[in-house]
Coordinates of C-alpha atoms in Angstrom, one line a residue:
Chain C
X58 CA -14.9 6.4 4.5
X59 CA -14.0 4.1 1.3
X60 CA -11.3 2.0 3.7
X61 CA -11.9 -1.2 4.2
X62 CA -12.8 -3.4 7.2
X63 CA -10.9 -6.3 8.0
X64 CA -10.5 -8.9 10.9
X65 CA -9.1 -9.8 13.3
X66 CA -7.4 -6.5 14.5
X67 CA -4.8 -8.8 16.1
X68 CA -4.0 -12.3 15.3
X69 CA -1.7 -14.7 17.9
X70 CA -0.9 -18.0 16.6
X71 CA 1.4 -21.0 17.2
X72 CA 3.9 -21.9 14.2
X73 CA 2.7 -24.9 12.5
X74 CA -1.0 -23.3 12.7
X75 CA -3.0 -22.2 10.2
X76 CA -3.9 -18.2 10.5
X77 CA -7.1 -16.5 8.5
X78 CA -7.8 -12.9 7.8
X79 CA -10.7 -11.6 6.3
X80 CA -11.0 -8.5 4.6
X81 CA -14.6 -6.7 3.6
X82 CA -15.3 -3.7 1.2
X83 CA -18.0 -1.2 -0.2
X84 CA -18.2 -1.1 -3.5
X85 CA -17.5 -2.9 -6.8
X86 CA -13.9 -4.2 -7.6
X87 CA -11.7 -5.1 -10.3
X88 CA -9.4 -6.5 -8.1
X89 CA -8.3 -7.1 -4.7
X90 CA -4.4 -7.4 -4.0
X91 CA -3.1 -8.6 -0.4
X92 CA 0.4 -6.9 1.2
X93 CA 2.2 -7.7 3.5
X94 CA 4.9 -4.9 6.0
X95 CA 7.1 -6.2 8.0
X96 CA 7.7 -3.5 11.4
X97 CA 6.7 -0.3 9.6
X98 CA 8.7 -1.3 6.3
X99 CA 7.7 -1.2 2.8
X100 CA 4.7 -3.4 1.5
X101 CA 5.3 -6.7 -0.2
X102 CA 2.8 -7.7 -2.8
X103 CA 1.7 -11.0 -2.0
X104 CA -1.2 -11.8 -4.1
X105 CA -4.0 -10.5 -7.0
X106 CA -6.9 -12.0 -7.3
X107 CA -9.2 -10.2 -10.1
X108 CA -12.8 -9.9 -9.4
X109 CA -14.1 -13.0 -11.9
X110 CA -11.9 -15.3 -9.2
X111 CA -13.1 -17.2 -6.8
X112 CA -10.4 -18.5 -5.2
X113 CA -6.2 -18.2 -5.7
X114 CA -3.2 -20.4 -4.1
X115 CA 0.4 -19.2 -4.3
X116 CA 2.9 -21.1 -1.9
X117 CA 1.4 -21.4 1.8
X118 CA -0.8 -18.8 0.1
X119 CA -4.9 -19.2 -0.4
X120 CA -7.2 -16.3 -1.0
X121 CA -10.9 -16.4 -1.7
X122 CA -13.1 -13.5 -3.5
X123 CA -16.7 -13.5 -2.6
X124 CA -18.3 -10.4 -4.7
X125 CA -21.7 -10.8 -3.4
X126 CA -20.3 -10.5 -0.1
X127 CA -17.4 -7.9 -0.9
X128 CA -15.4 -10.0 1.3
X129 CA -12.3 -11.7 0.7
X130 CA -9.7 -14.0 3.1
X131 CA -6.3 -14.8 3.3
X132 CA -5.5 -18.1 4.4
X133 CA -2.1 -19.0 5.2
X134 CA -0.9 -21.9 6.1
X135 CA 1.4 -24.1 8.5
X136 CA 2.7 -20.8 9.6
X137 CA 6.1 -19.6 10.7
X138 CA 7.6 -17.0 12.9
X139 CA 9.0 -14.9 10.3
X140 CA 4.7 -14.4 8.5
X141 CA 4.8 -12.5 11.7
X142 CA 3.7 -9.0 10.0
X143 CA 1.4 -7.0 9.5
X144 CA -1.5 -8.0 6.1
X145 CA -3.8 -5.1 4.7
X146 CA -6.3 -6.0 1.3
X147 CA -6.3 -3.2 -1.1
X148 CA -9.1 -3.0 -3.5
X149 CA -8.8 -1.2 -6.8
X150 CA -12.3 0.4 -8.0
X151 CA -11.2 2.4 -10.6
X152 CA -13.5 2.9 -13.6
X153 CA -11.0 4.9 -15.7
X154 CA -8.8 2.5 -18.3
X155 CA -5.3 3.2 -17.8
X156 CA -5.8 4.4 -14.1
X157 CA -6.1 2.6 -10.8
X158 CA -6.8 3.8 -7.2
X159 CA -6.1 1.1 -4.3
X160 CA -8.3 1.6 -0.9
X161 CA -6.5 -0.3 1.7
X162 CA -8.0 -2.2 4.5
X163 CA -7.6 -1.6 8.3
X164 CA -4.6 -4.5 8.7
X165 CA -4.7 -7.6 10.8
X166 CA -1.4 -7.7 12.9
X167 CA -0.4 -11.2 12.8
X168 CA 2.0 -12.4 15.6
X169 CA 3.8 -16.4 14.9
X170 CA 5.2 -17.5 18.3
X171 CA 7.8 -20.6 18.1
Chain X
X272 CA 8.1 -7.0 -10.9
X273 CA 9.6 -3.4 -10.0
X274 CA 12.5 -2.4 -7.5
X275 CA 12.1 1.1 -6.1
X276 CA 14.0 2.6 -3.7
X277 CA 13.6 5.8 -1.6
X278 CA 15.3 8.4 0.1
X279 CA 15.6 8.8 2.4
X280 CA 14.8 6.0 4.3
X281 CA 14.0 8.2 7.7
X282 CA 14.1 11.6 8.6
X283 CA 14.0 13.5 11.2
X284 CA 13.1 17.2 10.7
X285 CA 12.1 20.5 12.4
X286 CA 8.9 21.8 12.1
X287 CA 8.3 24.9 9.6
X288 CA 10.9 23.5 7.4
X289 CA 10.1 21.3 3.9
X290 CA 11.6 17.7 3.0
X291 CA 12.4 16.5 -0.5
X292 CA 11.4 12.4 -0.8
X293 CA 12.7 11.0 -4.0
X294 CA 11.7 7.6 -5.5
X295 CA 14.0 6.0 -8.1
X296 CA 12.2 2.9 -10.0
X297 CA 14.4 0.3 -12.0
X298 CA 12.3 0.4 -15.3
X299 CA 9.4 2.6 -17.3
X300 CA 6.3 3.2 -15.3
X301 CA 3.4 5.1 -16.5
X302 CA 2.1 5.5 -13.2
X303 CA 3.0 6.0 -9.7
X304 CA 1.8 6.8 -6.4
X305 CA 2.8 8.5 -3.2
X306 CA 0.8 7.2 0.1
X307 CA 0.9 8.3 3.9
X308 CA 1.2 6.0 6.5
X309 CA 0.5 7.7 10.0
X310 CA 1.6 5.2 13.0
X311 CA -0.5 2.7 13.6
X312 CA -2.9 3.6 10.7
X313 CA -3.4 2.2 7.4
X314 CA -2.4 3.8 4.1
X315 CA -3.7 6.8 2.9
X316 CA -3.3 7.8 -1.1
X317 CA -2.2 11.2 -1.2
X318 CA -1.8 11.6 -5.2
X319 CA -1.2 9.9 -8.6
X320 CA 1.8 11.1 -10.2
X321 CA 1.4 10.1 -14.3
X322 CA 4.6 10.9 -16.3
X323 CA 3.2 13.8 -18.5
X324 CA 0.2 15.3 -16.4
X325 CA -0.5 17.1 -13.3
X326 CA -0.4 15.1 -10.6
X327 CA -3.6 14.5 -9.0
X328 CA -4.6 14.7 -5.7
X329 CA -7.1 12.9 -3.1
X330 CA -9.5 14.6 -1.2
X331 CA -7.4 16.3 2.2
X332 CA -4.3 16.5 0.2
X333 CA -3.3 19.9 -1.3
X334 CA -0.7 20.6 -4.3
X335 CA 1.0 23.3 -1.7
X336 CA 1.5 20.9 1.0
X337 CA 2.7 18.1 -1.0
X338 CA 3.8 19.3 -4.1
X339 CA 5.0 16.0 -6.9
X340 CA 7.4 16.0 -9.6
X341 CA 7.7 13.5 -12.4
X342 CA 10.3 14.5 -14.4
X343 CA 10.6 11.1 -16.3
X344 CA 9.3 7.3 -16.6
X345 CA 11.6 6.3 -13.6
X346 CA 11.3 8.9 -11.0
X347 CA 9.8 11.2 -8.8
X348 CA 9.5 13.1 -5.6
X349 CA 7.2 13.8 -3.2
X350 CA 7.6 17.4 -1.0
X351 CA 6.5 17.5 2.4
X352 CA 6.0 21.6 3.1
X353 CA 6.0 23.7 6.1
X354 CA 6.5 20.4 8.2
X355 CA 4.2 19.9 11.7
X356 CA 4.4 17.1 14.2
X357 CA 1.1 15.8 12.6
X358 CA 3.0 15.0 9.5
X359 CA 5.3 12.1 11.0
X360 CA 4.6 9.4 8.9
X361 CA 6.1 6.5 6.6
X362 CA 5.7 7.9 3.2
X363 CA 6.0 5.4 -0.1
X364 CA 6.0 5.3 -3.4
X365 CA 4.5 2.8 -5.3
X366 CA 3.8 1.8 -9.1
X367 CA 2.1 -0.1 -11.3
X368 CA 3.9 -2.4 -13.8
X369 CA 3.3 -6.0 -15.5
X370 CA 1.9 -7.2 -18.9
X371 CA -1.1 -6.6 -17.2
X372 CA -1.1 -3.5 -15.4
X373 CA -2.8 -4.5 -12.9
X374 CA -0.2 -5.2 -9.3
X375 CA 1.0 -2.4 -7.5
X376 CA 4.5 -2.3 -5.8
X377 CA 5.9 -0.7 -3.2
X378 CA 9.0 1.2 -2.1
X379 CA 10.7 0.7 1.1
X380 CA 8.8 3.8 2.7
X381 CA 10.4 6.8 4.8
X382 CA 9.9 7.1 7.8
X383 CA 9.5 10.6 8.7
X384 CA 9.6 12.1 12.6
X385 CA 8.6 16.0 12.5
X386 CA 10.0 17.4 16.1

């Protein structure tokens, strides 16, 4: 399978704490995108980082890109009960100009108790 | 960014018979996708749908199961056919759009019970 691994499964946390995912892949990138669904719902875009980044910050927001590892994280910050939601990666490997194919990730559940 | 919206949102259907899912986008978009999103799973990519071409499907996913229409740059619809219990899903659009065509949004997803 092309999906992508990421960890933890499941992710209980106190608000105010901070709460990492991590997010690994197979093959080359162009870019890895982070979503977040809230209960089954649609996905929210949350952040792109391209793979010539290292590292991107957008709010409570920080993602890292390590290429020699295919890894990536999600960091995010002083959480709050309503982050609780489910995060997937998606990578996009596509080698065609014009086209692009994401391969999502297995999801971490995160769960933000008050 | 994009604002797409589906219908409809949820479902719930017989099996043996075929649902029509549309997907209605807010501005031009070359490209767009339909994924599968079985409980508890991740998302699957079922098929590219590019305004002027076939759409094109990923491996497991046939054309008579799932047949796509893109009639323009704002929508299209995705047909679930001959409908089995194995088919409940969320099902949602998505598409590409910005400067850089690069990000990929999301519709809201229907949610799909097959009885």
């Amino acid at each position: 399978s092309q999906q992508g691994e990421e960890d933890p499964q499941a992710l209980s946390i106190q608000e105010g704490e901070n709460a990492t995912m991590n997010c690994s892949y197979k093959t080359s990138i162009n870019n890895l995108q982070w979503y977040r669904q809230n209960s089954g719902r649609g996905l929210v875009h949350l952040i792109l980082i391209r793979s010539n980044e290292r590292e991107k910050h957008s709010g409570r927001l920080r993602v890292t890109l390590d290429t020699s590892k295919k890894s990536s994280s999600l960091l995010i910050t002083a959480s709050r009960a309503a982050d609780t939601a489910s995060y997937f990666c998606a990578t996009d490997a596509s080698r065609n100009t014009g086209f692009q194919k994401l391969v999502f990730g297995t999801g971490t559940r995160l769960l933000v108790s008050p | 960014s994009a604002v797409i919206s589906q219908k409809p949102s949820r479902d719930i259907c017989q099996r043996g018979t075929s649902l029509t899912i549309q997907c209605q986008v807010d501005s031009q978009v070359t490209m767009m996708f339909w994924y599968r999103q079985q409980p508890g799973q991740s998302l699957t990519l079922i098929a590219t749908a590019n305004q002027g071409s076939e759409a094109t499907y990923e491996s497991g996913f046939v054309i008579d199961k799932f047949p796509i229409s893109r009639p323009n740059l704002t929508f299209s619809t995705l047909t679930v056919s001959n409908m089995s219990p194995e088919d409940s899903s969320i099902y949602l659009c998505s598409v590409v759009t910005g400067a850089s065509q690069e990000t990929q949004y999301f519709g809201p997803g229907t949610r799909l019970l097959v009885l």
